[in-house]
XYZ file of N, CA, C and O in Angstrom:
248
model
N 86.209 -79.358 219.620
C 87.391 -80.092 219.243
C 86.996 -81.104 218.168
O 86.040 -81.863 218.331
N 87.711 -81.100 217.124
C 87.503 -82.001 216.250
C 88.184 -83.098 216.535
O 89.073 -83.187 217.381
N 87.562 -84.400 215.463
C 88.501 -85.672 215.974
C 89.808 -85.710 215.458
O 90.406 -86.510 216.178
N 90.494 -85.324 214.689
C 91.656 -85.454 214.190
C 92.819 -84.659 215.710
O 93.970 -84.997 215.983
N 92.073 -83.722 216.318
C 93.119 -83.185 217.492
C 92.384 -84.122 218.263
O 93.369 -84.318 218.975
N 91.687 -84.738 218.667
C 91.278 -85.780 219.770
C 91.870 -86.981 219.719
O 92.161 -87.668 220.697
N 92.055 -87.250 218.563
C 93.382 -88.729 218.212
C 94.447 -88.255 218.579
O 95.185 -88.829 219.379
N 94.767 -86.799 217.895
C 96.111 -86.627 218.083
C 96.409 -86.189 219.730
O 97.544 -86.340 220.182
N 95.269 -85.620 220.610
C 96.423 -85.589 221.773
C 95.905 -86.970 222.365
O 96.638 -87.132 223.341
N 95.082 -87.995 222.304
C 95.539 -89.038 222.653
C 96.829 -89.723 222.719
O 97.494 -90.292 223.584
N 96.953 -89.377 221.133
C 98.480 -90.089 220.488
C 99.962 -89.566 221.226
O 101.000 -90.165 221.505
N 99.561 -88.306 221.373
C 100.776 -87.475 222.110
C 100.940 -87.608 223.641
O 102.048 -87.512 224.169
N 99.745 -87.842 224.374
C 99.478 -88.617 225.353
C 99.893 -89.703 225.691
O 100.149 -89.790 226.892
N 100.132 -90.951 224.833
C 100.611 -92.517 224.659
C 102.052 -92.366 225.018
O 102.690 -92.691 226.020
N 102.505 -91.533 223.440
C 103.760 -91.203 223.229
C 104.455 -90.819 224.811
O 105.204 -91.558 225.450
N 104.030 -89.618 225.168
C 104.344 -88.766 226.513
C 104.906 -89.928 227.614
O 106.022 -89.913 228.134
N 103.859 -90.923 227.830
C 103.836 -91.810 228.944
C 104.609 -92.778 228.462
O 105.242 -93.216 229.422
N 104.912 -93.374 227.449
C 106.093 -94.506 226.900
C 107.238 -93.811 226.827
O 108.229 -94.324 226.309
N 107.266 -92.279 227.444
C 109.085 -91.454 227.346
C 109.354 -90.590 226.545
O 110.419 -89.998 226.724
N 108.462 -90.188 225.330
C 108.913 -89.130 224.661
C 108.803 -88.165 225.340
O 107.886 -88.156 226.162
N 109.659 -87.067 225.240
C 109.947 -85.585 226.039
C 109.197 -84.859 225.534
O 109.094 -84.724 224.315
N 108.223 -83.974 226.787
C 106.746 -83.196 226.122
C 106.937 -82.374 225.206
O 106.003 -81.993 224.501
N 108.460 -81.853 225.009
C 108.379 -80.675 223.788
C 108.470 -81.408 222.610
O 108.390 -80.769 221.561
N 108.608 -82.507 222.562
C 108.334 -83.291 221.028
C 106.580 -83.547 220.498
O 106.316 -84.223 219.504
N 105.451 -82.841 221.404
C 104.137 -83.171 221.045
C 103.860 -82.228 220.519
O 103.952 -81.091 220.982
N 103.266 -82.709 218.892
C 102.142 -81.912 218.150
C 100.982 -81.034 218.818
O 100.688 -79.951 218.312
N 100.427 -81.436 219.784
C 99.576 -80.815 220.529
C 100.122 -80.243 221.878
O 101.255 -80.463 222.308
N 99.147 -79.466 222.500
C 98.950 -78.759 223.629
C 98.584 -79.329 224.722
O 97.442 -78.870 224.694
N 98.596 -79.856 225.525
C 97.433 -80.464 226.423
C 96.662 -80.034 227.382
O 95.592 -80.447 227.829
N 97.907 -78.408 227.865
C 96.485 -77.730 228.805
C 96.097 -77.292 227.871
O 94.891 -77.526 227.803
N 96.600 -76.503 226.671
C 94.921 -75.728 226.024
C 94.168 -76.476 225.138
O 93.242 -76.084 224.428
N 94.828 -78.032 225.275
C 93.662 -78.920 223.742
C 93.767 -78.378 222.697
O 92.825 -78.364 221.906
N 95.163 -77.684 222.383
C 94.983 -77.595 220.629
C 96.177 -78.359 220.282
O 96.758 -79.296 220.828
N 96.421 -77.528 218.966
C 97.402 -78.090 218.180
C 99.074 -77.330 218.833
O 98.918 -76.138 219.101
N 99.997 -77.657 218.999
C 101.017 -77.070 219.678
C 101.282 -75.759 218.875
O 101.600 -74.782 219.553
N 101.201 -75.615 217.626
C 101.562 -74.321 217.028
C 100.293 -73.537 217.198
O 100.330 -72.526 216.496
N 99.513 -73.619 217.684
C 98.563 -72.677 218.017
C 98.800 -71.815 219.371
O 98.365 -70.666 219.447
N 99.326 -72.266 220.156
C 99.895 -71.589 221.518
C 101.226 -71.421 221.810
O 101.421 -70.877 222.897
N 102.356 -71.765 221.080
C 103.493 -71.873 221.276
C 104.009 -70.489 222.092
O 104.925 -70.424 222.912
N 103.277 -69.580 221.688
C 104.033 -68.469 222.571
C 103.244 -67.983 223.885
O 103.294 -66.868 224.404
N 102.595 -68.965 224.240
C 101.621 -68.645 225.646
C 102.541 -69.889 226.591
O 102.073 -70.597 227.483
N 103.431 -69.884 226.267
C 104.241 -70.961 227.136
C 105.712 -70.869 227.036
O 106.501 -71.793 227.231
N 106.011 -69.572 226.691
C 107.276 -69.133 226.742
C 107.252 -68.134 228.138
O 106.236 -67.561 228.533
N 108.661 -68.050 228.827
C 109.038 -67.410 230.008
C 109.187 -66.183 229.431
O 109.883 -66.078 228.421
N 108.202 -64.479 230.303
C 108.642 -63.447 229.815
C 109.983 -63.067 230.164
O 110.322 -63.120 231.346
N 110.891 -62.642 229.159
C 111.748 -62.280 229.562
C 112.309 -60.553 230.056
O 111.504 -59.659 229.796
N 113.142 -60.295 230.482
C 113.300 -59.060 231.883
C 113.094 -57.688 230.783
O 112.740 -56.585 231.198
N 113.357 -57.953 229.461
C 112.499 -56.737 228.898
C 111.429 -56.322 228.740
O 110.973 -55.204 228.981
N 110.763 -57.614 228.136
C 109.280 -57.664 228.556
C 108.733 -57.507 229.592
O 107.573 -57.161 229.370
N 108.999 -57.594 230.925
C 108.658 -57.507 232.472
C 108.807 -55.602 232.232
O 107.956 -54.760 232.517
N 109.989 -55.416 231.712
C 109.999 -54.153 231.955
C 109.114 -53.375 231.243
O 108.493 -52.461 231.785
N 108.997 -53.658 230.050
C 108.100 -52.610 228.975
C 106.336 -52.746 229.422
O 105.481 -51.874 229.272
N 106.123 -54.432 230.127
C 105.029 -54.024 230.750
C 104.756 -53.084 232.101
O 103.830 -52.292 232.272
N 105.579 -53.336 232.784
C 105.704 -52.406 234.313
C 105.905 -50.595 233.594
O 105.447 -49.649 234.235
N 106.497 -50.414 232.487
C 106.467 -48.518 232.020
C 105.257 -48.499 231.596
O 104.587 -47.524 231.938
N 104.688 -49.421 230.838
C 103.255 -49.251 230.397
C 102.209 -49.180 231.634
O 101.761 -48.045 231.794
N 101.773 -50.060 232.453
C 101.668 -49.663 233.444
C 101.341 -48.431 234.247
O 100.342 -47.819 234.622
N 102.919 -48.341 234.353
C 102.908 -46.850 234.836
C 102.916 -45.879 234.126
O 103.414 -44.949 234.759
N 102.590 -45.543 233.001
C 102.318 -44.997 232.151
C 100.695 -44.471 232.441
O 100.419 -43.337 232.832
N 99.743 -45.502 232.174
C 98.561 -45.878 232.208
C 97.820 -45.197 233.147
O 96.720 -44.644 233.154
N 99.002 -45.441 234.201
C 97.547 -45.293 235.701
C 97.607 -43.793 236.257
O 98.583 -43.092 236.524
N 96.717 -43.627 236.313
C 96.420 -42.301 236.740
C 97.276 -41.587 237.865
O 96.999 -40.440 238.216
């Protein structure tokens, strides 16, 4: 981790606890990055996706 994301999730950290709402932080805080680096590892799959993984799946297995 470099220092510029170590200030910054401090900063987003401060922010967080004085009331700003977590989807307003530049950063990540479980994965310690920058928020646009994970943005889609924290989205809900939705029931197509559930599905196209469950045919794959079963597709797959022997």
């Amino acid at each position: 981790m470099n220092k510029k994301l170590a200030a910054a999730l401090a900063r987003d950290d401060a922010r967080e606890e004085a009331g700003m709402h977590a989807d307003d932080r530049e950063t990540c805080w479980t994965h310690q990055c920058w928020a646009t680096e994970c943005e889609n590892q924290h989205r809900r799959p939705t029931a197509g996706q559930l599905l196209a993984e469950a045919r794959e799946l079963d597709r797959i297995r022997p």
